[in-house]
XYZ file of C-alpha atoms in Angstrom:
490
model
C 86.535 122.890 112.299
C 86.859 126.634 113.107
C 89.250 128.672 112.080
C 91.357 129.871 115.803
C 90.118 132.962 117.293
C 91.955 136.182 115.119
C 93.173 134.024 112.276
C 91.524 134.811 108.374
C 90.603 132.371 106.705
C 90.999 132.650 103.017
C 88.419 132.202 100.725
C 89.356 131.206 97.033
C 88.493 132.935 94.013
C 89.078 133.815 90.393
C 90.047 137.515 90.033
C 88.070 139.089 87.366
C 91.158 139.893 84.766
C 92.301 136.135 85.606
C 88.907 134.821 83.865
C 90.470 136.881 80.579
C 93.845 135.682 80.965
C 92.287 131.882 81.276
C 90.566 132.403 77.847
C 93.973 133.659 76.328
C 95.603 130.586 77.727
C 93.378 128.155 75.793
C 93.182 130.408 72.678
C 97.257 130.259 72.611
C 97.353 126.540 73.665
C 95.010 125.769 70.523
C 97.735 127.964 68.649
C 100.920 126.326 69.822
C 99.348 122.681 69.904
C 98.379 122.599 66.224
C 101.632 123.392 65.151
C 102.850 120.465 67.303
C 99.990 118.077 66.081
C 101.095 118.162 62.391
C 104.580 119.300 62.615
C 106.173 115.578 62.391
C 103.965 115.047 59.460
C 103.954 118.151 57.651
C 107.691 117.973 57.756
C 107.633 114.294 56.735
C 104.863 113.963 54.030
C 104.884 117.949 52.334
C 108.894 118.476 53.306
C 109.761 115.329 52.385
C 112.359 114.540 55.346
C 112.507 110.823 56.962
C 110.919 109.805 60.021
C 114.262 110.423 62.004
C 115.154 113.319 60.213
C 111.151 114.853 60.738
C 111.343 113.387 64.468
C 114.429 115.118 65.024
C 113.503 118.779 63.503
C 110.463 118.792 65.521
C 111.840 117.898 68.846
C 114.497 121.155 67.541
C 111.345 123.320 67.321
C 110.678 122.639 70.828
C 114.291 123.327 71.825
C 114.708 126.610 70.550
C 111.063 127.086 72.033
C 111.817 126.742 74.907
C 115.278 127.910 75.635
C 113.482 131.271 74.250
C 111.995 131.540 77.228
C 114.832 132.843 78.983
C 114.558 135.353 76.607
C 111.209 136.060 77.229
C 111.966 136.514 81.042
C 114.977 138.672 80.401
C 112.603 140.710 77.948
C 109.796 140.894 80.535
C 111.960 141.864 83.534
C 114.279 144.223 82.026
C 112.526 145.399 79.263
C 108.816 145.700 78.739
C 106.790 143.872 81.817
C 105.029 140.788 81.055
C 101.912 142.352 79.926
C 103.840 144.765 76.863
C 105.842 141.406 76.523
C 102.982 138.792 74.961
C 101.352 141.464 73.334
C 104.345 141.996 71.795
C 105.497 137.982 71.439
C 102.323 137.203 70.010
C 102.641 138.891 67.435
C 105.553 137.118 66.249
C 104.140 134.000 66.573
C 100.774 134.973 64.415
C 103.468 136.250 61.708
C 105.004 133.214 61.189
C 101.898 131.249 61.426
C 100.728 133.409 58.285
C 103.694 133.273 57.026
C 103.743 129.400 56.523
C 100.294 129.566 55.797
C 101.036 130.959 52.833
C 104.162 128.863 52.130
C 102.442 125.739 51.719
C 99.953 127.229 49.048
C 100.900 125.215 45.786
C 99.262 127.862 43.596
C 101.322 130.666 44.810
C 104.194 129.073 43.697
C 106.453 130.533 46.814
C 109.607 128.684 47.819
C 107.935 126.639 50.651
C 110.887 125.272 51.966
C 112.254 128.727 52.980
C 109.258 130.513 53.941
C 108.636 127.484 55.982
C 111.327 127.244 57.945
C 111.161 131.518 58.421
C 107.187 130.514 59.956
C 108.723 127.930 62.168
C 111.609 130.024 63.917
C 108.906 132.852 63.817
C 106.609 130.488 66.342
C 108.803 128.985 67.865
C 109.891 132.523 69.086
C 106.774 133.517 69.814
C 105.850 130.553 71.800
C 108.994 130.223 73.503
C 109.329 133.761 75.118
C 104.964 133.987 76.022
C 105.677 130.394 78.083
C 106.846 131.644 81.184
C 104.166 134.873 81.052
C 101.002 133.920 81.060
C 100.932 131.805 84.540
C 102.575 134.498 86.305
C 100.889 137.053 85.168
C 97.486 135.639 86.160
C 99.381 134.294 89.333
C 100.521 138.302 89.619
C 96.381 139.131 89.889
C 96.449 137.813 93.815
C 97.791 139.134 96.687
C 100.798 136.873 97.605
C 98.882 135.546 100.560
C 96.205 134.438 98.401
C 98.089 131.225 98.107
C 95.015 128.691 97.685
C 93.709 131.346 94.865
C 96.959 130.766 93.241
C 97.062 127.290 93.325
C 93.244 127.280 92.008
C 94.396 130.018 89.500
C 97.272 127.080 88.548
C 94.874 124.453 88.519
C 92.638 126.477 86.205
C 95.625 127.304 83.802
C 96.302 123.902 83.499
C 92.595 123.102 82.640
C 92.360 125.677 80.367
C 95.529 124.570 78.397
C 94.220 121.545 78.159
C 91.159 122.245 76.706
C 92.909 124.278 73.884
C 95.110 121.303 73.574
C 91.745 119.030 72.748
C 90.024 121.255 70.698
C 93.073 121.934 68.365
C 93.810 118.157 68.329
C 90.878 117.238 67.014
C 90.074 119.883 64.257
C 93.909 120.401 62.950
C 94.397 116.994 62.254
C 90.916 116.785 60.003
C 92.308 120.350 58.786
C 95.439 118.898 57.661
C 94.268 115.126 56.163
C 90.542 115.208 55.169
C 90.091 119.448 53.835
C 91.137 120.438 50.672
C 91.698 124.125 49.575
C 93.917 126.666 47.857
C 94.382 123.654 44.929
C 95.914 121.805 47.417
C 95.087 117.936 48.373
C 95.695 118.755 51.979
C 94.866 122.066 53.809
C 98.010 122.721 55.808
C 97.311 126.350 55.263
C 94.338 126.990 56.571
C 95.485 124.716 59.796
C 98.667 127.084 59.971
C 96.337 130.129 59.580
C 93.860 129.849 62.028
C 96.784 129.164 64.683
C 97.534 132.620 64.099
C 93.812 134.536 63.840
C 93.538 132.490 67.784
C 96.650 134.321 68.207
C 95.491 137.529 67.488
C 92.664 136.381 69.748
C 95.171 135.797 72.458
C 96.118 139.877 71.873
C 92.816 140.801 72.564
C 91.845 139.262 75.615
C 95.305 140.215 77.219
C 94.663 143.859 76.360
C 91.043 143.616 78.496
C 92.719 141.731 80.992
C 95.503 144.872 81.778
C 92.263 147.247 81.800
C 90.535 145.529 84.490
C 94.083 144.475 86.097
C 94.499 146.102 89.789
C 97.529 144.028 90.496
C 100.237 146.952 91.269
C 103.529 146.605 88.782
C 106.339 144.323 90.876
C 109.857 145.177 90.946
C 111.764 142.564 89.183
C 114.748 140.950 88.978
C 116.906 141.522 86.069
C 117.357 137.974 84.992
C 121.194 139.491 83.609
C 121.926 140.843 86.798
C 121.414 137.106 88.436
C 123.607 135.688 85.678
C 126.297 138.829 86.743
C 125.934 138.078 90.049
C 126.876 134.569 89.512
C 129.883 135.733 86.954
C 131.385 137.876 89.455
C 131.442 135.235 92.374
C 132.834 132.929 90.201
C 135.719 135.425 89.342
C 136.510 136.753 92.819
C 136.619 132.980 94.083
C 138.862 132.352 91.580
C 140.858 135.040 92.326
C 140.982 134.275 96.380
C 142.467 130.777 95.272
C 145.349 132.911 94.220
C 145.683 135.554 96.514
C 145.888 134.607 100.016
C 144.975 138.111 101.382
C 141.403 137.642 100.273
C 139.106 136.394 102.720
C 137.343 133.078 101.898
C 133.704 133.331 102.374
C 131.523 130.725 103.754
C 129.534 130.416 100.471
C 130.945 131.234 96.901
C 127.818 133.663 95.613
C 128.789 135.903 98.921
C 131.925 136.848 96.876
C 128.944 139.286 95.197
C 127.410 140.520 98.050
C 129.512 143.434 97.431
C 129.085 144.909 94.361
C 125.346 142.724 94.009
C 123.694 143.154 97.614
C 123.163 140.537 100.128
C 119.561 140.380 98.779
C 120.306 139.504 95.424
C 122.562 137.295 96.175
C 120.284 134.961 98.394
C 117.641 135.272 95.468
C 120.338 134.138 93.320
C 121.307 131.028 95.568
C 117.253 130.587 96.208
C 117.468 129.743 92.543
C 120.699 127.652 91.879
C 119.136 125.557 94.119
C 116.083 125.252 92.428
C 117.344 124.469 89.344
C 119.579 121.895 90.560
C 116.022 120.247 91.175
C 115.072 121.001 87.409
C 117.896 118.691 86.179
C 116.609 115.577 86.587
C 112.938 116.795 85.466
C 114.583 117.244 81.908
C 114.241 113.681 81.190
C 110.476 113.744 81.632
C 110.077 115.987 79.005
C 111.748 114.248 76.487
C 109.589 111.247 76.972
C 106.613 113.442 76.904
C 107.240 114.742 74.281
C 107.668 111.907 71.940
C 104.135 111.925 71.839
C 104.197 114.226 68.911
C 106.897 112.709 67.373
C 107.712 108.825 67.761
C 103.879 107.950 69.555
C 102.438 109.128 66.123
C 104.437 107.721 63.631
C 103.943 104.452 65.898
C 100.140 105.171 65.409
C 100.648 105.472 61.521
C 101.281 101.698 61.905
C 98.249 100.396 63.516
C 94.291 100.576 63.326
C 92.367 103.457 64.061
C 88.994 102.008 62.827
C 85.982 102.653 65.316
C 83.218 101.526 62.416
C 81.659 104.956 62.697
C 85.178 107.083 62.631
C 88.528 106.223 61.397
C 91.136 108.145 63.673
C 93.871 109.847 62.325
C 97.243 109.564 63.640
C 98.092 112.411 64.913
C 94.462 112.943 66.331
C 95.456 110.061 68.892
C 97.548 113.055 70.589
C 94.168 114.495 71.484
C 93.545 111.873 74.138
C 96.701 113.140 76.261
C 95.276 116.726 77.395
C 91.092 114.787 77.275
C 92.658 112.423 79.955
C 94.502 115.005 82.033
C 91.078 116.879 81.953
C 89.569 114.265 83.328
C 91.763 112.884 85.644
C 92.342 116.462 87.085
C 89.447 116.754 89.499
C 89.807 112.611 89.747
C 93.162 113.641 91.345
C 91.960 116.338 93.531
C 89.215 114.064 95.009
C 90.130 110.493 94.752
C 93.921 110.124 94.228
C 95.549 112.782 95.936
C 93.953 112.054 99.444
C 94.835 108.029 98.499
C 98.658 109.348 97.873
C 98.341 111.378 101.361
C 97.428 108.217 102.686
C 100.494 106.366 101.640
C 102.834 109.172 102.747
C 103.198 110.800 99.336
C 101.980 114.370 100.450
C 105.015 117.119 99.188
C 105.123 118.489 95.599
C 108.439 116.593 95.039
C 107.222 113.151 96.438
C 104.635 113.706 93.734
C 106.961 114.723 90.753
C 109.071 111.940 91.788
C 105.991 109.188 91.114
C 105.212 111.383 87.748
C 108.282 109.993 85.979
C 108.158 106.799 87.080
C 104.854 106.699 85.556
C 105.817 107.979 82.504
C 109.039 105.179 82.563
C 106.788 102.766 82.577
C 104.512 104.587 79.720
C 107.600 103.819 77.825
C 107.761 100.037 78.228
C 104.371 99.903 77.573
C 105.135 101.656 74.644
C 107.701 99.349 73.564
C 105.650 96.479 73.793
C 103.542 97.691 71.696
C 106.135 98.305 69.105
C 107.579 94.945 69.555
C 103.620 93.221 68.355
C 103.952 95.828 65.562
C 107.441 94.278 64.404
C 106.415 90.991 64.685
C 103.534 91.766 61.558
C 100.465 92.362 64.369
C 98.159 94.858 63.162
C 97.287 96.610 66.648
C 94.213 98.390 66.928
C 94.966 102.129 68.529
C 93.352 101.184 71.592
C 96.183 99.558 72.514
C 97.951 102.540 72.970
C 95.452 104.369 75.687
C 96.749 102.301 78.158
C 100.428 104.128 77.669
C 98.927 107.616 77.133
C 96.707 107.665 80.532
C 99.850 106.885 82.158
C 101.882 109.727 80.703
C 98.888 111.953 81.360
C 98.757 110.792 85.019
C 102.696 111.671 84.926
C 102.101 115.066 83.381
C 99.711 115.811 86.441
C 102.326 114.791 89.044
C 105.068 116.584 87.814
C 103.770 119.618 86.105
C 101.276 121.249 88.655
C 102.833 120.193 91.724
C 106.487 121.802 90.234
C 104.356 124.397 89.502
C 102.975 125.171 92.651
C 106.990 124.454 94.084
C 108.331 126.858 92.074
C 105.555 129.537 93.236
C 106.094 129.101 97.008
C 109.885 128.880 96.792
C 110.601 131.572 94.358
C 111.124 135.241 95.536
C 108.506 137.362 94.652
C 110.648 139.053 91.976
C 111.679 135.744 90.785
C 108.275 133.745 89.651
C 108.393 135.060 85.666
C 112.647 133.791 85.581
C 112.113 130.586 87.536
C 109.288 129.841 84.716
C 111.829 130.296 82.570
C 114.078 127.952 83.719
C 110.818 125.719 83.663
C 110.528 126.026 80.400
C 114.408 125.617 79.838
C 114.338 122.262 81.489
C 111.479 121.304 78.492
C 114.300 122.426 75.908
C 116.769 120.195 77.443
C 114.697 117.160 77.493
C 113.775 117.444 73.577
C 117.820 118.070 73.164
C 118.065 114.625 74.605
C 115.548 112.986 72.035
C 117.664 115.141 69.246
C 121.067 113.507 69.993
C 119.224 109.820 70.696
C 117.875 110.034 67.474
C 120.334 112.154 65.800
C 123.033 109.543 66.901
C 120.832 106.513 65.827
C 122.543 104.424 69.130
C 120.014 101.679 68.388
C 118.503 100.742 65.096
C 115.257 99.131 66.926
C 112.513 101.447 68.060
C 111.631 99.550 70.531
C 115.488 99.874 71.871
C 115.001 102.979 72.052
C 111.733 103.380 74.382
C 113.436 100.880 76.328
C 116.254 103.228 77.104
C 114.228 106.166 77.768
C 112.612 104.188 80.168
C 115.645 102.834 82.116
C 116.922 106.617 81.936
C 113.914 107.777 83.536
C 114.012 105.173 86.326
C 117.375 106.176 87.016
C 116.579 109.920 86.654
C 114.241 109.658 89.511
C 116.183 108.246 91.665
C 118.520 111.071 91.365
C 115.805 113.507 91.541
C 114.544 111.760 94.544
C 117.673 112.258 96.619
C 118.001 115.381 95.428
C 114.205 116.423 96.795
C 114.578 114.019 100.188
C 117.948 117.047 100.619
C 116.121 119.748 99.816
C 116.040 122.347 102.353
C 114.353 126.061 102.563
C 116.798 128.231 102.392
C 116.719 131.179 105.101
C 116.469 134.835 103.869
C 119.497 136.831 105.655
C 118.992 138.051 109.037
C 118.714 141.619 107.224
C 115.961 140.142 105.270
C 114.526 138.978 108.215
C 116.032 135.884 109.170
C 112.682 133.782 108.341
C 111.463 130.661 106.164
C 108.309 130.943 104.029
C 106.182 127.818 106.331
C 104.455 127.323 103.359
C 107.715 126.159 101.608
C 108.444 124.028 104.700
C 105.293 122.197 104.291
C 105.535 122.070 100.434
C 108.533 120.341 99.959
């Protein structure tokens, strides 16, 4: 069919420092992810902390991890710009990957304890405040009518984190169990080392990207001026309640337009309203998770024996970014035209059928540990079935919130509403903390149980909360006009 008479028709492509910024994404994604792939063990078998007690520190790395990447966006929007920013960010996170490198060295005789727990805030700094940066600033490469380049530049970003998630899967795990070095029977520090040489890596390639870069700097929104704009509303509305000469606005962020600007303010209320969406999304990610915490030491229980290659535990966590690798373009030819065909066509129709998914990962997951109570010695296999359906839920709900936030978000919003991305990731492991923390149920397989029945629940909620989602319109000074895109996105 042919394009109407005057009408462009966009053709999709990779800009040239995007290709750079794609290689940094899987260099810092094999950084980040071999942290994550031995964290639960290093802090159980070289610490010495219990399963709970290891389960619960790592999902705490990922907290502060992620609620530093509000920090990053305030950093990058007020401070430096994004590109100063991961230059700068990554080099905190190759610090403390050195710096626990050495730690763990049993010759050196250092107090691994502290210098361990110095590495880990050190990362997860570092990763924290470079999550919400590197999409948007390959996302920042295209004109913002390139949309279907941005959504192939998301696409790509996901690959590419993927495949740094596989590679680093497979080799820190044999790093960590079967390599030994520095008089060491395990080689922790050599797996904590090379996380941060492919940091440094990560430096490199952002460096070329900025020098071939002909994206024009954005003006950005202060992510402290949204959180004074919403401070100051919530003070003059309080104040009106008192004084009835005030005049009661229709909408409680106008009490800023004032001192804030009626632009800011519908920015501001463009992203209340997202997050509000992000609530219910937190759950997700504490069942996702798990997969680096509870899903391995479940593994540590069972078979891994292929007669040619005994898996390692925490190897099995490479088989959650090898499936979404391969069920990506499965998805983009097969499923997602067989979901348009059963009236699941917006990004939050899709998100919505991600958790389920990953609820019912979680029974799965507890039937498994119910034959593993009951004395069975399961072969690992049995676990694919739960992993290809958390992978399938990752796809749902991570690219198609992705490619929300994008076509809501103002333009000199997409690095904070990352952020609050990122935030919502933090939440969900805060979840696992107290659940765990709390020991509610002494059964395991309790406990998937009521992750699952919180998801199912959660998406309900979430799906009334899409089904009243609404574009909001820009003010009439703005030019009184809804992005159609949105409109057809949500």
């Amino acid at each position: 069919m042919e394009a109407p008479e005057g009408m462009v028709v966009e053709k999709r492509r990779i800009a040239k420092p995007a290709v750079f910024i794609l290689l940094s994404v899987m260099f810092k994604r094999y950084a980040t992810a071999a942290i994550l792939s031995i964290l639960a063990l290093f802090l159980h078998f070289k610490l010495g902390y219990d399963k709970d007690m290891s389960t619960t520190i790592f999902h705490l790395y990922e907290v502060m991890a992620s609620c530093c990447a509000i920090l990053g966006a305030i950093i990058a929007d007020s401070w430096l710009g994004i590109y100063k920013t991961i230059v700068s960010l990554s080099v905190v996170f190759a610090a403390g990957s050195l710096i626990a490198a050495f730690g763990v060295i049993d010759a050196l005789h250092l107090p691994m304890h502290a210098l361990s727990v110095v590495g880990l805030m050190l990362m997860a700094t570092g990763d924290g405040c470079l999550k919400p940066l590197n999409i948007t600033y390959g996302a920042n490469q295209y004109r913002p009518n390139e949309v279907k380049s941005i959504a192939l530049y998301i696409v790509m970003h996901y690959f590419m984190h993927n495949s740094g998630s596989i590679i680093s899967r497979l080799v820190t795990p044999i790093l960590r169990q079967d390599v030994k070095c520095f008089g060491n029977d395990d080689c922790f520090s050599v797996a904590f080392g090379i996380s941060g040489i492919f940091m440094m890596m990560v430096i490199v390639l952002t460096v070329i990207a900025n020098r071939c870069s002909e994206a024009k700097p954005e003006q950005r929104t202060s992510l402290l001026k949204v959180f004074g704009c919403i401070q100051h509303a919530i003070s003059l509305k309080i104040k009106s309640k008192a004084s009835p000469n005030m005049p009661a606005k229709e909408y409680w962020l106008q009490y800023s337009e004032e001192k804030y600007g009626k632009k800011l303010v519908w920015e501001t209320r463009v992203i209340l309203r997202v997050i509000v969406l992000y609530l219910p999304i937190t759950l997700f990610w504490a069942l996702f998770y798990q997969q680096g915490s509870r899903w391995v030491f479940q593994a540590i229980r069972m078979n891994g024996d292929l007669g040619f290659y005994t898996i390692i535990p925490d190897q099995f966590n490479v088989f959650n970014p090898l499936l979404v690798l391969v069920l990506i373009p499965i998805f983009e030819k097969v499923l997602n035209p067989l979901l348009s065909k059963l009236r699941i066509r917006s990004d939050l129709q899709k998100t919505t059928l991600g958790g389920v998914l990953a609820g019912i990962a979680f029974l799965l997951s507890a039937v498994v540990g119910h034959q593993i109570d009951t004395g069975k010695y399961l072969h690992m296999a049995w676990l694919l079935p739960q992993y290809t359906l958390m992978a399938m839920g990752e796809i749902l709900v991570t690219v198609p919130m992705s490619n929300f936030a994008f076509a809501v978000a103002p333009s000199s919003m997409k690095t904070m509403i990352q952020s609050f991305n990122n935030l919502a990731v933090g939440l969900g492991n805060l979840v696992v903390v107290i659940v765990v923390g709390t020991k509610l149920l002494d059964s395991q397989v309790y406990e998937f149980i009521l992750f699952a029945v919180l998801m199912f629940a959660n998406m309900i909620v979430f799906a009334f909360l899409a089904k009243r989602y609404k574009p909001l319109k820009e003010h009439a000074e703005e030019g009184d006009a809804t992005d159609p895109l949105v409109e057809n996105r949500h």
